[in-house]
CSV table of C-alpha atoms and ligand atoms in Angstrom, one decimal:
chain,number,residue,atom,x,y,z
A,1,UNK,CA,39.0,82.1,-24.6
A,2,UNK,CA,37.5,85.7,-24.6
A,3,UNK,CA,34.2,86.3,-24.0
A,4,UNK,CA,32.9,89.8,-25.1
A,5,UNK,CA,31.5,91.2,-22.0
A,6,UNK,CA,29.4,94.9,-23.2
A,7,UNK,CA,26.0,93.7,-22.5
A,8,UNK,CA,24.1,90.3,-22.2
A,9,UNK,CA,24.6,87.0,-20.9
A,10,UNK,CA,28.5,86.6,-21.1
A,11,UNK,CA,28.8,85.5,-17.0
A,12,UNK,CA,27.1,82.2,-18.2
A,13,UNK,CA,29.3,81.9,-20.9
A,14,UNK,CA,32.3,82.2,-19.0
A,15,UNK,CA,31.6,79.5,-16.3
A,16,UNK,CA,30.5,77.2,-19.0
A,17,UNK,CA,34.0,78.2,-20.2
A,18,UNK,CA,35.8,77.5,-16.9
A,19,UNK,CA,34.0,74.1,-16.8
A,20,UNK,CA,35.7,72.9,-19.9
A,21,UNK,CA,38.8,73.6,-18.3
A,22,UNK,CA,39.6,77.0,-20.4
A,23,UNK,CA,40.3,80.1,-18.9
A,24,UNK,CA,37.6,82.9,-19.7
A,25,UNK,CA,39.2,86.8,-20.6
A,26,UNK,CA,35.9,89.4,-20.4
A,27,UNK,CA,36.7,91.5,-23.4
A,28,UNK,CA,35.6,95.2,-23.2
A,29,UNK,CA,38.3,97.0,-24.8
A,30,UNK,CA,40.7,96.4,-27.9
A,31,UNK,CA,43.9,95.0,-26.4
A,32,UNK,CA,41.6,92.8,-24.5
A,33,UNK,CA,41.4,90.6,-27.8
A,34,UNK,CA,44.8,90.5,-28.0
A,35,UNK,CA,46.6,86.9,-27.9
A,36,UNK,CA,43.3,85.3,-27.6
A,37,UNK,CA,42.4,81.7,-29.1
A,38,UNK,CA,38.9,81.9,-29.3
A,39,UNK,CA,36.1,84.6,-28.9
A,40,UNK,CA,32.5,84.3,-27.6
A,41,UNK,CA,29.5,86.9,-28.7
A,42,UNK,CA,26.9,85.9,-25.9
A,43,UNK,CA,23.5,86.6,-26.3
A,44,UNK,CA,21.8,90.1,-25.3
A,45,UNK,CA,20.3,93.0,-27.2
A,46,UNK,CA,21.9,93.4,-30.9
A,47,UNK,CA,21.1,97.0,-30.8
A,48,UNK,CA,22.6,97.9,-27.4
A,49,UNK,CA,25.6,95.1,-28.3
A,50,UNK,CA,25.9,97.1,-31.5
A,51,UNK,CA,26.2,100.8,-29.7
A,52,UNK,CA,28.9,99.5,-27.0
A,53,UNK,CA,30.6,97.8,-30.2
A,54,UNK,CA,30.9,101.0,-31.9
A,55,UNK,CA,32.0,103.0,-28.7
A,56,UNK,CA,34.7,101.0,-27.8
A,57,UNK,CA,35.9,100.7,-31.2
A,58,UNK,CA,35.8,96.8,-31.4
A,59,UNK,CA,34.0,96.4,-34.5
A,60,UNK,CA,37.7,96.0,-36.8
A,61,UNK,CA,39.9,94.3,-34.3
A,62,UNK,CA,36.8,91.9,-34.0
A,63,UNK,CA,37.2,91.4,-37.8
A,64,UNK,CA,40.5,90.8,-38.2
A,65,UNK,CA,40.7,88.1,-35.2
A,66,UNK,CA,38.0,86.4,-36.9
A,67,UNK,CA,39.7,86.7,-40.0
A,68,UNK,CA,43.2,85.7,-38.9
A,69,UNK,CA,41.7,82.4,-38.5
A,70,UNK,CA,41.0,82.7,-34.3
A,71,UNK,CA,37.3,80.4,-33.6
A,72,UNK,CA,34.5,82.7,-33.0
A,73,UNK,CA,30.9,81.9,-31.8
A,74,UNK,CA,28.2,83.8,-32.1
A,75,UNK,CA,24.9,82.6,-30.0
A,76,UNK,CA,21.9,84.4,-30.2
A,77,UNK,CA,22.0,88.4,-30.7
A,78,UNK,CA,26.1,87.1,-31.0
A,79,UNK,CA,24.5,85.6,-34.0
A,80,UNK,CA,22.6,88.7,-35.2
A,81,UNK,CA,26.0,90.2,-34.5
A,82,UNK,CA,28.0,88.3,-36.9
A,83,UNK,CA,25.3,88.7,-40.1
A,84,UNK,CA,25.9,90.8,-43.2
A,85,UNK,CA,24.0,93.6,-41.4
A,86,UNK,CA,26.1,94.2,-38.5
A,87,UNK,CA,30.2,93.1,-38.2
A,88,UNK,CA,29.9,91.2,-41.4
A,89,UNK,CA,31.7,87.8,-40.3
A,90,UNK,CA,29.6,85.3,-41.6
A,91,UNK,CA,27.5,85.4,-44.8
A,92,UNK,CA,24.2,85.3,-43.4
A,93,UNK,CA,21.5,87.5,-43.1
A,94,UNK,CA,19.4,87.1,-39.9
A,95,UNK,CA,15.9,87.7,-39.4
A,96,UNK,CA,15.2,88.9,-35.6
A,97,UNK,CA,12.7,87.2,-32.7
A,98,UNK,CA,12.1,85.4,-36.0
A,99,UNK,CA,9.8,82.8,-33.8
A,100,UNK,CA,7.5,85.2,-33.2
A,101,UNK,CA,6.4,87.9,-30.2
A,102,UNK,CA,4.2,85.0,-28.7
A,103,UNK,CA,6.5,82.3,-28.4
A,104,UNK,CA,8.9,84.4,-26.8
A,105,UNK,CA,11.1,81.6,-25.2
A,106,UNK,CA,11.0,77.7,-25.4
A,107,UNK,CA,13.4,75.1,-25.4
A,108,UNK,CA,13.9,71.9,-27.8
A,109,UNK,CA,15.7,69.7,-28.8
A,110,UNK,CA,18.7,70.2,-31.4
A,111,UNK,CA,20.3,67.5,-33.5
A,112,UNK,CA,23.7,69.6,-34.6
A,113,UNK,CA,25.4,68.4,-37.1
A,114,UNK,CA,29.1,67.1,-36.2
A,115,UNK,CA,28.1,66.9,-32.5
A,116,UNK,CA,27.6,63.3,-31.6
A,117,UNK,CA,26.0,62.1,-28.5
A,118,UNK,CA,22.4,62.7,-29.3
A,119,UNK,CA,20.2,66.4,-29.7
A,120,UNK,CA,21.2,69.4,-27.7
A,121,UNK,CA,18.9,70.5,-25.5
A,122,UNK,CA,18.6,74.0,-26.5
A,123,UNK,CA,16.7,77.4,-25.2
A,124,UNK,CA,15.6,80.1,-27.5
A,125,UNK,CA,15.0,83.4,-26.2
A,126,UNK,CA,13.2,86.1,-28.2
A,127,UNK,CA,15.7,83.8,-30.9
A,128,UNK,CA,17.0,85.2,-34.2
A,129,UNK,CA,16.8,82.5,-37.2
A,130,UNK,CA,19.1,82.6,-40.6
A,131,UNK,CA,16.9,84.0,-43.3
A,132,UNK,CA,19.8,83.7,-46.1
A,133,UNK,CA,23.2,82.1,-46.3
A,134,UNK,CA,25.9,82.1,-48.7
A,135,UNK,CA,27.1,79.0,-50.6
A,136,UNK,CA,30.2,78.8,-47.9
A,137,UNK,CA,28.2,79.1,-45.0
A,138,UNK,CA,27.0,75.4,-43.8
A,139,UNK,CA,23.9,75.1,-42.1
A,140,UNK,CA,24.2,72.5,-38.7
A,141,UNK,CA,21.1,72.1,-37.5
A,142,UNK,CA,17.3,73.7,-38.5
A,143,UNK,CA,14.2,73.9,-36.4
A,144,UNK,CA,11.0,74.1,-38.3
A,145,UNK,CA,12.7,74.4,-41.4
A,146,UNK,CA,14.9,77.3,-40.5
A,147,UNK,CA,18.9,77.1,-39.9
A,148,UNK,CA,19.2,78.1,-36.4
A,149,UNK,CA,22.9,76.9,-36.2
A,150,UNK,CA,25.8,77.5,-38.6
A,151,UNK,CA,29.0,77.4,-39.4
A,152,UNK,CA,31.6,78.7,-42.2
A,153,UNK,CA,35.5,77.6,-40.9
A,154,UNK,CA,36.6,79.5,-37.9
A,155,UNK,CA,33.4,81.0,-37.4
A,156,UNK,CA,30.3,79.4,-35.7
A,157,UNK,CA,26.5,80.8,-35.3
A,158,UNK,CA,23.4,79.2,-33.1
A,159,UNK,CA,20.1,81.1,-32.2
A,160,UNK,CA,19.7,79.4,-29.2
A,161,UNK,CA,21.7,79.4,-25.5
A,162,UNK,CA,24.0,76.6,-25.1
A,163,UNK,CA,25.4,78.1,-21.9
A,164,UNK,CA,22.0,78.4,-20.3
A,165,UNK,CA,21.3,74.8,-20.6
A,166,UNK,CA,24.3,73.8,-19.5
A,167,UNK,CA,25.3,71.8,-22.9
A,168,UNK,CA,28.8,72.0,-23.1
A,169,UNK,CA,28.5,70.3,-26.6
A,170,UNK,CA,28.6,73.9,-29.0
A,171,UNK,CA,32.0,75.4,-26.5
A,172,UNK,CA,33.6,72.1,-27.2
A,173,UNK,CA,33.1,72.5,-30.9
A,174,UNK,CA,34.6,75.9,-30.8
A,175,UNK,CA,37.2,74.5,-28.3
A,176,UNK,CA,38.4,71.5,-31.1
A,177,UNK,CA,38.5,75.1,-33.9
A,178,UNK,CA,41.2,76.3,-31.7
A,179,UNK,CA,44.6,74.4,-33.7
A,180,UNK,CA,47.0,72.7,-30.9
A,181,UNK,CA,49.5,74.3,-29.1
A,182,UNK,CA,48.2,77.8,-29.2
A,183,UNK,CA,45.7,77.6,-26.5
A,184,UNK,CA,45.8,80.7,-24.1
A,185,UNK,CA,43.5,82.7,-22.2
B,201,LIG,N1,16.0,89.4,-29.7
B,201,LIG,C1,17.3,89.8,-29.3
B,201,LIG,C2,17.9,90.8,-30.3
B,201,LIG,O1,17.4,90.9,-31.3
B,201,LIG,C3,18.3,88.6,-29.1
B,201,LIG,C4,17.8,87.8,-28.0
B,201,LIG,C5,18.9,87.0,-27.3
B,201,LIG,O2,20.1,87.2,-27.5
B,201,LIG,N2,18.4,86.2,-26.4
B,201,LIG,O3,18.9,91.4,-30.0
């Protein structure tokens, strides 16, 4: 599984990662993608994640992975990332630190759709929320009315940080996108 490694939070991704049992690739480059079964876009800064995207030319192979069909999960600015406004993956439009300057950063709890075991207990940080969706994008879980976690095939979204929690629950959902028997790095 790669975890795009520019700017933000990726380290806590990729132990998360290792914990599952599945090898973490830091991507920085093009043929870093390459072979890879899944990809990670950690949280961060969407405008400095956007400037390293653009300099290292990442922005189309990023596309075309997610487009081939290969899992990707966006959390957080990953999530701004993905929007209509910035790679174009998913069909959403995001609104950011949509919560509010205030409320900066709290945790709650998450009931995600498809994800059994009870809510997730989830931390939003300066958190982006989905202000429009297609009709193919599927909306997993809402927190005061807003989708803060989504999904269309291949391609998943939260607002929040799984990996700083230590809930395993949203990597395992990616993990069980990847099809058998082409699990790699
Ligand atoms: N507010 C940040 C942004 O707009 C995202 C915050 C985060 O990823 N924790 O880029």
């Amino acid at each position: 599984m790669g975890i795009l490694a520019l700017q933000g939070d990726f380290e806590a991704h990729a132990k998360l990662v290792g914990r599952l049992g599945a090898l973490a690739r830091e991507v920085r480059s093009p043929p870093q993608l390459d072979g890879l079964d899944a990809l990670v876009i950690p949280g961060g800064e969407s405008t400095v994640m956007t400037l390293g995207i653009e300099r290292e030319g990442l922005a189309e192979p990023v596309r075309a992975l997610a487009a081939s069909g290969v899992p990707v999960l966006g959390t957080c600015a990953g999530m701004i990332m993905l929007d209509n406004d910035h790679l174009g993956i998913l069909d959403i439009r995001t609104s950011r630190n949509a919560f509010g300057r205030q409320v900066r950063s709290f945790e709650a709890e998450v009931e995600l759709a498809g994800v059994a075991g009870g809510p997730i207990r989830a931390i939003f940080i300066r958190a982006p929320w989905v202000q429009e969706h297609g009709e193919g994008v599927e909306v997993l879980a809402r927190l005061d009315g807003h989708p803060v976690a989504v999904r269309a095939g291949n391609v998943i979204a939260v607002s929040f940080h799984p990996e700083l929690s230590g809930e395993a629950r949203v990597h395992e959902l990616l993990l069980a996108a990847v099809p058998s028997g082409s699990r790699s790095a």
